PDB file of C-alpha atoms in Angstrom:
ATOM      1  CA  MET A   1       2.786   2.998  13.479  1.00  0.00           C
ATOM      2  CA  SER A   2       3.135   4.980  15.972  1.00  0.00           C
ATOM      3  CA  ASP A   3       6.501   3.737  16.565  1.00  0.00           C
ATOM      4  CA  PHE A   4       7.114   5.421  13.343  1.00  0.00           C
ATOM      5  CA  TYR A   5       5.166   8.687  13.753  1.00  0.00           C
ATOM      6  CA  ALA A   6       7.638   9.487  16.518  1.00  0.00           C
ATOM      7  CA  ALA A   7      10.583   8.442  14.642  1.00  0.00           C
ATOM      8  CA  LEU A   8       9.723  10.536  12.527  1.00  0.00           C
ATOM      9  CA  VAL A   9       9.198  13.677  14.628  1.00  0.00           C
ATOM     10  CA  GLN A  10      12.305  13.321  16.799  1.00  0.00           C
ATOM     11  CA  ARG A  11      14.005  13.703  13.505  1.00  0.00           C
ATOM     12  CA  ALA A  12      12.138  17.192  12.303  1.00  0.00           C
ATOM     13  CA  ASP A  13      15.294  19.066  12.366  1.00  0.00           C
ATOM     14  CA  THR A  14      16.540  16.872   9.990  1.00  0.00           C
ATOM     15  CA  LEU A  15      13.820  16.845   8.403  1.00  0.00           C
ATOM     16  CA  TYR A  16      13.205  19.678   7.962  1.00  0.00           C
ATOM     17  CA  ALA A  17      16.587  20.212   6.777  1.00  0.00           C
ATOM     18  CA  GLU A  18      16.618  17.689   4.162  1.00  0.00           C
ATOM     19  CA  LEU A  19      13.052  19.049   2.112  1.00  0.00           C
ATOM     20  CA  GLY A  20      12.576  22.819   3.715  1.00  0.00           C
ATOM     21  CA  SER A  21       8.674  23.459   4.093  1.00  0.00           C
ATOM     22  CA  GLY A  22       7.950  19.797   2.520  1.00  0.00           C
ATOM     23  CA  ALA A  23       8.817  18.269   5.758  1.00  0.00           C
ATOM     24  CA  ASP A  24       5.315  19.594   6.540  1.00  0.00           C
ATOM     25  CA  ILE A  25       2.861  16.832   4.682  1.00  0.00           C
ATOM     26  CA  LEU A  26       5.161  14.038   6.329  1.00  0.00           C
ATOM     27  CA  LEU A  27       5.625  16.013  10.533  1.00  0.00           C
ATOM     28  CA  ASP A  28       2.084  17.283  10.064  1.00  0.00           C
ATOM     29  CA  GLU A  29       0.796  13.086   9.578  1.00  0.00           C
ATOM     30  CA  ALA A  30       2.978  11.931  11.785  1.00  0.00           C
ATOM     31  CA  ARG A  31       1.640  14.142  14.914  1.00  0.00           C
ATOM     32  CA  ALA A  32      -2.295  13.708  13.172  1.00  0.00           C
ATOM     33  CA  GLY A  33      -0.754   9.975  13.633  1.00  0.00           C
ATOM     34  CA  LEU A  34       0.033  10.163  16.777  1.00  0.00           C
ATOM     35  CA  GLY A  35      -3.169  12.223  18.394  1.00  0.00           C
ATOM     36  CA  ARG A  36      -4.913   8.693  16.665  1.00  0.00           C
ATOM     37  CA  ALA A  37      -3.187   6.764  18.383  1.00  0.00           C
ATOM     38  CA  LEU A  38      -3.978   7.870  21.694  1.00  0.00           C
ATOM     39  CA  LEU A  39      -8.088   8.396  21.004  1.00  0.00           C
ATOM     40  CA  SER A  40      -9.861   5.445  23.500  1.00  0.00           C
ATOM     41  CA  PRO A  41     -11.835   3.278  22.142  1.00  0.00           C
ATOM     42  CA  PRO A  42      -9.933   3.560  18.484  1.00  0.00           C
ATOM     43  CA  ARG A  43     -11.650   4.703  15.462  1.00  0.00           C
ATOM     44  CA  VAL A  44      -9.662   1.754  12.543  1.00  0.00           C
ATOM     45  CA  ARG A  45      -8.651  -1.285  12.817  1.00  0.00           C
ATOM     46  CA  ASP A  46      -6.198  -2.870  10.309  1.00  0.00           C
ATOM     47  CA  ILE A  47      -7.842  -5.663   7.829  1.00  0.00           C
ATOM     48  CA  TYR A  48      -5.955  -8.977   6.028  1.00  0.00           C
ATOM     49  CA  LEU A  49      -7.962  -9.416   3.104  1.00  0.00           C
ATOM     50  CA  VAL A  50      -7.324 -12.609   0.339  1.00  0.00           C
ATOM     51  CA  ALA A  51     -10.279 -12.812  -1.941  1.00  0.00           C
ATOM     52  CA  GLN A  52     -10.602 -14.938  -4.892  1.00  0.00           C
ATOM     53  CA  ARG A  53     -11.669 -14.166  -8.471  1.00  0.00           C
TER      54      ARG A  53
ATOM     55  CA  MET B   1      -6.270  14.637  -2.647  1.00  0.00           C
ATOM     56  CA  ASP B   2      -3.783  13.542  -5.477  1.00  0.00           C
ATOM     57  CA  ALA B   3      -1.272  16.679  -5.382  1.00  0.00           C
ATOM     58  CA  GLN B   4      -0.907  15.378  -1.643  1.00  0.00           C
ATOM     59  CA  PHE B   5      -0.026  12.138  -2.545  1.00  0.00           C
ATOM     60  CA  ASP B   6       2.341  13.978  -5.151  1.00  0.00           C
ATOM     61  CA  ARG B   7       4.010  16.235  -2.074  1.00  0.00           C
ATOM     62  CA  LEU B   8       3.516  13.161  -0.208  1.00  0.00           C
ATOM     63  CA  HIS B   9       5.902  11.091  -2.444  1.00  0.00           C
ATOM     64  CA  GLU B  10       8.090  13.278  -2.842  1.00  0.00           C
ATOM     65  CA  ALA B  11       9.033  14.155   0.329  1.00  0.00           C
ATOM     66  CA  ILE B  12       9.798  10.506   0.767  1.00  0.00           C
ATOM     67  CA  SER B  13      11.782  10.160  -2.360  1.00  0.00           C
ATOM     68  CA  ALA B  14      13.599  12.756  -1.121  1.00  0.00           C
ATOM     69  CA  SER B  15      14.532  12.337   2.107  1.00  0.00           C
ATOM     70  CA  GLN B  16      17.110  10.331   4.408  1.00  0.00           C
ATOM     71  CA  ALA B  17      15.759  10.828   7.590  1.00  0.00           C
ATOM     72  CA  TYR B  18      12.593   9.097   6.442  1.00  0.00           C
ATOM     73  CA  CYS B  19      14.112   5.979   5.712  1.00  0.00           C
ATOM     74  CA  ALA B  20      15.614   5.896   8.680  1.00  0.00           C
ATOM     75  CA  ALA B  21      12.814   6.805  10.532  1.00  0.00           C
ATOM     76  CA  MET B  22      11.352   4.044   8.755  1.00  0.00           C
ATOM     77  CA  HIS B  23      14.127   1.534   9.102  1.00  0.00           C
ATOM     78  CA  ALA B  24      14.181   2.383  12.722  1.00  0.00           C
ATOM     79  CA  CYS B  25      10.977   0.602  12.779  1.00  0.00           C
ATOM     80  CA  SER B  26      10.941  -2.561   9.960  1.00  0.00           C
ATOM     81  CA  PRO B  27      14.969  -3.174  10.958  1.00  0.00           C
ATOM     82  CA  THR B  28      14.386  -6.360   8.540  1.00  0.00           C
ATOM     83  CA  LEU B  29      13.404  -4.199   5.465  1.00  0.00           C
ATOM     84  CA  PRO B  30      16.862  -4.245   2.778  1.00  0.00           C
ATOM     85  CA  PRO B  31      17.867  -0.932   3.050  1.00  0.00           C
ATOM     86  CA  TRP B  32      16.238   0.291  -0.818  1.00  0.00           C
ATOM     87  CA  LEU B  33      13.164  -0.094   0.078  1.00  0.00           C
ATOM     88  CA  HIS B  34      10.964   2.305   1.896  1.00  0.00           C
ATOM     89  CA  PRO B  35       7.426   2.488   1.495  1.00  0.00           C
ATOM     90  CA  ALA B  36       4.689   5.144   1.988  1.00  0.00           C
ATOM     91  CA  SER B  37       3.347   2.866   5.359  1.00  0.00           C
ATOM     92  CA  VAL B  38       5.208   0.300   8.073  1.00  0.00           C
ATOM     93  CA  VAL B  39       6.114  -2.274   6.043  1.00  0.00           C
ATOM     94  CA  ASP B  40       8.242  -5.453   7.289  1.00  0.00           C
ATOM     95  CA  ARG B  41       9.900  -8.261   5.944  1.00  0.00           C
ATOM     96  CA  SER B  42       7.690 -10.282   6.892  1.00  0.00           C
ATOM     97  CA  ASP B  43       4.630  -8.827   5.348  1.00  0.00           C
ATOM     98  CA  LEU B  44       6.648  -9.090   2.234  1.00  0.00           C
ATOM     99  CA  GLU B  45       6.504 -12.057   2.245  1.00  0.00           C
ATOM    100  CA  ARG B  46       3.362 -13.025   3.597  1.00  0.00           C
ATOM    101  CA  PHE B  47       1.465 -10.985   0.368  1.00  0.00           C
ATOM    102  CA  ALA B  48       4.497 -13.199  -2.032  1.00  0.00           C
ATOM    103  CA  ALA B  49       3.095 -16.635  -0.382  1.00  0.00           C
ATOM    104  CA  GLU B  50      -0.891 -15.548  -0.922  1.00  0.00           C
ATOM    105  CA  MET B  51      -0.468 -14.145  -4.473  1.00  0.00           C
ATOM    106  CA  HIS B  52       1.082 -17.296  -5.375  1.00  0.00           C
ATOM    107  CA  VAL B  53       2.572 -15.634  -8.557  1.00  0.00           C
ATOM    108  CA  GLY B  54       6.389 -17.078 -10.550  1.00  0.00           C
ATOM    109  CA  ALA B  55       7.553 -16.339 -13.452  1.00  0.00           C
ATOM    110  CA  ASP B  56       5.766 -16.324 -16.503  1.00  0.00           C
ATOM    111  CA  GLU B  57       3.072 -14.471 -14.438  1.00  0.00           C
ATOM    112  CA  THR B  58       1.566 -10.995 -13.915  1.00  0.00           C
ATOM    113  CA  PHE B  59       0.823  -9.114 -10.783  1.00  0.00           C
ATOM    114  CA  VAL B  60      -0.575  -5.961  -9.899  1.00  0.00           C
ATOM    115  CA  ASP B  61       0.366  -3.403  -7.321  1.00  0.00           C
ATOM    116  CA  PHE B  62      -2.562  -1.264  -6.806  1.00  0.00           C
ATOM    117  CA  GLY B  63      -2.278   1.795  -5.592  1.00  0.00           C
ATOM    118  CA  CYS B  64       1.807   0.560  -5.914  1.00  0.00           C
ATOM    119  CA  GLY B  65       3.451   4.196  -4.624  1.00  0.00           C
ATOM    120  CA  ASN B  66       6.748   4.304  -5.049  1.00  0.00           C
ATOM    121  CA  GLY B  67       6.771   0.810  -6.269  1.00  0.00           C
ATOM    122  CA  ALA B  68       9.262  -0.566  -3.959  1.00  0.00           C
ATOM    123  CA  ALA B  69       6.662  -3.083  -2.392  1.00  0.00           C
ATOM    124  CA  GLY B  70       6.243  -4.748  -5.653  1.00  0.00           C
ATOM    125  CA  LEU B  71       9.339  -4.646  -7.103  1.00  0.00           C
ATOM    126  CA  TRP B  72      10.731  -6.401  -3.628  1.00  0.00           C
ATOM    127  CA  ILE B  73       7.972  -9.114  -4.590  1.00  0.00           C
ATOM    128  CA  ALA B  74       8.522  -9.369  -8.260  1.00  0.00           C
ATOM    129  CA  GLU B  75      12.296  -9.691  -7.629  1.00  0.00           C
ATOM    130  CA  ARG B  76      12.084 -12.618  -5.076  1.00  0.00           C
ATOM    131  CA  THR B  77       9.297 -14.591  -7.298  1.00  0.00           C
ATOM    132  CA  GLY B  78      10.293 -13.925 -11.006  1.00  0.00           C
ATOM    133  CA  ALA B  79       7.072 -12.600 -11.756  1.00  0.00           C
ATOM    134  CA  SER B  80       5.846  -9.474 -13.587  1.00  0.00           C
ATOM    135  CA  LEU B  81       4.991  -6.654 -12.357  1.00  0.00           C
ATOM    136  CA  ILE B  82       2.294  -3.517 -13.338  1.00  0.00           C
ATOM    137  CA  GLY B  83       2.564  -1.398 -10.732  1.00  0.00           C
ATOM    138  CA  VAL B  84      -0.927   1.756 -10.615  1.00  0.00           C
ATOM    139  CA  ASP B  85      -1.183   4.920  -8.923  1.00  0.00           C
ATOM    140  CA  VAL B  86      -2.844   7.912  -8.794  1.00  0.00           C
ATOM    141  CA  SER B  87       0.212  10.020  -8.140  1.00  0.00           C
ATOM    142  CA  ARG B  88       3.040  11.176 -10.698  1.00  0.00           C
ATOM    143  CA  ALA B  89       5.756  11.619  -8.296  1.00  0.00           C
ATOM    144  CA  ALA B  90       5.434   8.071  -6.841  1.00  0.00           C
ATOM    145  CA  ILE B  91       5.350   6.498 -10.575  1.00  0.00           C
ATOM    146  CA  ALA B  92       8.545   8.476 -11.174  1.00  0.00           C
ATOM    147  CA  ALA B  93      10.090   6.977  -8.268  1.00  0.00           C
ATOM    148  CA  ALA B  94       9.263   3.707  -9.100  1.00  0.00           C
ATOM    149  CA  LYS B  95      10.763   4.312 -12.552  1.00  0.00           C
ATOM    150  CA  THR B  96      12.988   4.562 -10.706  1.00  0.00           C
ATOM    151  CA  ILE B  97      13.555   2.132  -8.589  1.00  0.00           C
ATOM    152  CA  ALA B  98      12.696  -0.546 -11.107  1.00  0.00           C
ATOM    153  CA  ARG B  99      16.205   0.916 -12.956  1.00  0.00           C
ATOM    154  CA  ARG B 100      18.091   0.480  -9.944  1.00  0.00           C
ATOM    155  CA  ARG B 101      16.887  -2.746  -8.908  1.00  0.00           C
ATOM    156  CA  ARG B 102      17.578  -3.607 -12.920  1.00  0.00           C
ATOM    157  CA  LEU B 103      13.966  -4.572 -13.069  1.00  0.00           C
ATOM    158  CA  SER B 104      12.648  -2.486 -15.593  1.00  0.00           C
ATOM    159  CA  SER B 105      12.066  -5.443 -17.832  1.00  0.00           C
ATOM    160  CA  ARG B 106       9.610  -7.101 -15.639  1.00  0.00           C
ATOM    161  CA  SER B 107       7.758  -3.493 -14.672  1.00  0.00           C
ATOM    162  CA  ARG B 108       5.635  -1.267 -15.425  1.00  0.00           C
ATOM    163  CA  PHE B 109       4.219   1.476 -13.899  1.00  0.00           C
ATOM    164  CA  ILE B 110       1.208   4.365 -14.888  1.00  0.00           C
ATOM    165  CA  VAL B 111      -0.108   6.894 -13.553  1.00  0.00           C
ATOM    166  CA  ALA B 112      -3.760   6.044 -13.038  1.00  0.00           C
ATOM    167  CA  ASP B 113      -7.207   6.414 -10.919  1.00  0.00           C
ATOM    168  CA  ALA B 114      -7.358   2.852  -8.822  1.00  0.00           C
ATOM    169  CA  ALA B 115     -11.477   3.097 -10.197  1.00  0.00           C
ATOM    170  CA  ALA B 116     -10.288   3.738 -13.924  1.00  0.00           C
ATOM    171  CA  THR B 117      -6.937   2.304 -14.842  1.00  0.00           C
ATOM    172  CA  GLY B 118      -7.295   1.771 -17.712  1.00  0.00           C
ATOM    173  CA  LEU B 119      -5.552  -1.712 -18.589  1.00  0.00           C
ATOM    174  CA  PRO B 120      -7.112  -4.598 -20.400  1.00  0.00           C
ATOM    175  CA  GLY B 121      -8.755  -6.482 -18.183  1.00  0.00           C
ATOM    176  CA  GLY B 122      -8.564 -10.422 -16.896  1.00  0.00           C
ATOM    177  CA  ASN B 123      -4.799 -10.241 -17.379  1.00  0.00           C
ATOM    178  CA  ALA B 124      -3.370 -10.288 -13.715  1.00  0.00           C
ATOM    179  CA  ASP B 125      -2.713 -13.821 -12.346  1.00  0.00           C
ATOM    180  CA  ALA B 126      -2.863 -11.681  -8.602  1.00  0.00           C
ATOM    181  CA  LEU B 127      -3.311  -8.267  -7.212  1.00  0.00           C
ATOM    182  CA  MET B 128      -1.819  -7.031  -4.101  1.00  0.00           C
ATOM    183  CA  SER B 129      -2.994  -3.570  -2.083  1.00  0.00           C
ATOM    184  CA  LEU B 130      -1.212  -2.859   0.462  1.00  0.00           C
ATOM    185  CA  ASP B 131      -2.363   0.206   3.115  1.00  0.00           C
ATOM    186  CA  VAL B 132      -4.336   2.436   0.312  1.00  0.00           C
ATOM    187  CA  LEU B 133      -7.195   0.625  -0.173  1.00  0.00           C
ATOM    188  CA  MET B 134      -8.976   2.994   2.479  1.00  0.00           C
ATOM    189  CA  PHE B 135      -8.477   6.131   0.164  1.00  0.00           C
ATOM    190  CA  MET B 136     -10.240   4.861  -2.894  1.00  0.00           C
ATOM    191  CA  GLU B 137     -14.011   5.094  -3.730  1.00  0.00           C
ATOM    192  CA  PRO B 138     -14.184   1.433  -2.639  1.00  0.00           C
ATOM    193  CA  ARG B 139     -16.838  -0.474  -4.506  1.00  0.00           C
ATOM    194  CA  ALA B 140     -15.200   1.311  -8.136  1.00  0.00           C
ATOM    195  CA  ALA B 141     -11.855   0.073  -6.886  1.00  0.00           C
ATOM    196  CA  VAL B 142     -13.083  -3.520  -5.996  1.00  0.00           C
ATOM    197  CA  ARG B 143     -14.757  -3.629  -9.295  1.00  0.00           C
ATOM    198  CA  GLU B 144     -11.715  -2.893 -11.341  1.00  0.00           C
ATOM    199  CA  MET B 145      -9.726  -5.288  -9.022  1.00  0.00           C
ATOM    200  CA  ARG B 146     -12.040  -8.211 -10.302  1.00  0.00           C
ATOM    201  CA  ARG B 147     -11.790  -6.861 -14.402  1.00  0.00           C
ATOM    202  CA  LEU B 148      -8.218  -7.176 -13.988  1.00  0.00           C
ATOM    203  CA  LEU B 149      -7.743  -9.737 -12.694  1.00  0.00           C
ATOM    204  CA  LYS B 150      -7.422 -13.562 -14.003  1.00  0.00           C
ATOM    205  CA  PRO B 151     -10.690 -15.976 -13.205  1.00  0.00           C
ATOM    206  CA  GLN B 152      -9.539 -17.652  -9.875  1.00  0.00           C
ATOM    207  CA  GLY B 153      -6.461 -14.900  -9.904  1.00  0.00           C
ATOM    208  CA  ILE B 154      -5.719 -13.715  -6.278  1.00  0.00           C
ATOM    209  CA  ALA B 155      -6.061 -10.240  -4.736  1.00  0.00           C
ATOM    210  CA  VAL B 156      -3.927  -9.632  -1.326  1.00  0.00           C
ATOM    211  CA  MET B 157      -4.780  -6.854   0.542  1.00  0.00           C
ATOM    212  CA  ARG B 158      -3.761  -4.661   3.794  1.00  0.00           C
ATOM    213  CA  THR B 159      -5.741  -1.457   4.627  1.00  0.00           C
ATOM    214  CA  VAL B 160      -8.304   0.085   7.204  1.00  0.00           C
ATOM    215  CA  GLU B 161     -11.508   0.052   7.949  1.00  0.00           C
ATOM    216  CA  SER B 162     -13.983   2.371  10.091  1.00  0.00           C
ATOM    217  CA  LEU B 163     -14.823   1.321  14.058  1.00  0.00           C
ATOM    218  CA  ALA B 164     -16.690   4.646  14.397  1.00  0.00           C
ATOM    219  CA  GLU B 165     -17.761   7.738  12.724  1.00  0.00           C
ATOM    220  CA  PRO B 166     -14.984   7.309   9.050  1.00  0.00           C
ATOM    221  CA  PHE B 167     -12.701   9.869   8.886  1.00  0.00           C
ATOM    222  CA  LEU B 168     -11.917   9.606   5.532  1.00  0.00           C
ATOM    223  CA  PRO B 169     -15.160  10.064   2.697  1.00  0.00           C
ATOM    224  CA  THR B 170     -13.935   6.300   1.514  1.00  0.00           C
ATOM    225  CA  LEU B 171     -13.268   4.363   4.757  1.00  0.00           C
ATOM    226  CA  VAL B 172     -16.087   1.970   5.519  1.00  0.00           C
ATOM    227  CA  ARG B 173     -16.363  -0.334   8.117  1.00  0.00           C
ATOM    228  CA  ASP B 174     -16.211  -3.927   6.626  1.00  0.00           C
ATOM    229  CA  TYR B 175     -15.059  -4.487   3.245  1.00  0.00           C
ATOM    230  CA  ARG B 176     -15.700  -7.792   2.398  1.00  0.00           C
ATOM    231  CA  PRO B 177     -19.746  -7.210   1.406  1.00  0.00           C
ATOM    232  CA  ILE B 178     -17.961  -4.934  -1.047  1.00  0.00           C
ATOM    233  CA  PHE B 179     -16.508  -7.654  -2.287  1.00  0.00           C
ATOM    234  CA  ARG B 180     -18.444 -10.151  -2.266  1.00  0.00           C
ATOM    235  CA  ASP B 181     -20.835  -8.472  -3.964  1.00  0.00           C
ATOM    236  CA  GLU B 182     -18.486  -8.212  -7.018  1.00  0.00           C
ATOM    237  CA  GLN B 183     -18.521 -11.650  -6.969  1.00  0.00           C
ATOM    238  CA  PHE B 184     -15.239 -12.663  -4.938  1.00  0.00           C
ATOM    239  CA  THR B 185     -15.002 -15.545  -2.446  1.00  0.00           C
ATOM    240  CA  ILE B 186     -13.025 -14.012   0.952  1.00  0.00           C
ATOM    241  CA  VAL B 187     -10.610 -17.022   1.329  1.00  0.00           C
ATOM    242  CA  HIS B 188      -8.890 -15.746   4.117  1.00  0.00           C
ATOM    243  CA  ASP B 189      -9.527 -12.149   6.730  1.00  0.00           C
ATOM    244  CA  GLU B 190      -8.099 -11.169   9.982  1.00  0.00           C
ATOM    245  CA  HIS B 191      -8.033  -8.028  12.000  1.00  0.00           C
ATOM    246  CA  LEU B 192      -4.140  -7.552  13.032  1.00  0.00           C
ATOM    247  CA  PRO B 193      -3.826  -6.644  16.466  1.00  0.00           C
ATOM    248  CA  ASP B 194      -0.879  -4.426  15.118  1.00  0.00           C
ATOM    249  CA  HIS B 195      -2.818  -0.596  13.801  1.00  0.00           C
ATOM    250  CA  ARG B 196      -0.124   0.591  11.248  1.00  0.00           C
ATOM    251  CA  GLY B 197      -2.851   2.619   8.452  1.00  0.00           C
ATOM    252  CA  PRO B 198      -3.776   6.474   8.759  1.00  0.00           C
TER     253      PRO B 198
END
């Protein structure tokens, strides 16, 4: 996910050109995500779950 | 929260730069597919295989966003799709993508809260939820999943669990007891090495 956040931040100028202030929600989340990715130990983990009714 | 998801999906739908960033990280995705979280083709293939749906069967995409992930699976399997999301902007985008993919006759998208979709119960052969369960009140969402599924129906999910003090009120440390409390059997659970969620 941090690669994706970094790819978004690298495109910040293009995002602002496309979306104006609408880019803020994408870039704020990307920057927050990059910050969270540096936390040690991590605060979350991904789980893949299959459940049957 | 709903307004925030609307702004997010409006931005995703309007941005070529977002698509470029997504496809730079997930080069195996079809060019028309740009979900709100990082997914690659193998993730979608895995969801399709685990749900085991085919023609004349129906699956629900629970928190479908712009619907593209579910539409890709519907296109590949021949199954019908019902997408549910709280965001009006996401559902509008999903309907547009369904038209472009010529899947409108096999897909339906509704704006609804995950805890109370208003859909008839016991009609879904399978259900998927990709990187959104952590934003939903967990017990109400799992209860609604159970209500929607036919007996023996399969739910396939990727979500986030908290390892520390949750930074979202809806985050939990372990989803498995919640599913067991709602009379689900856990078929498979796996903690993934690469974090992709929020």
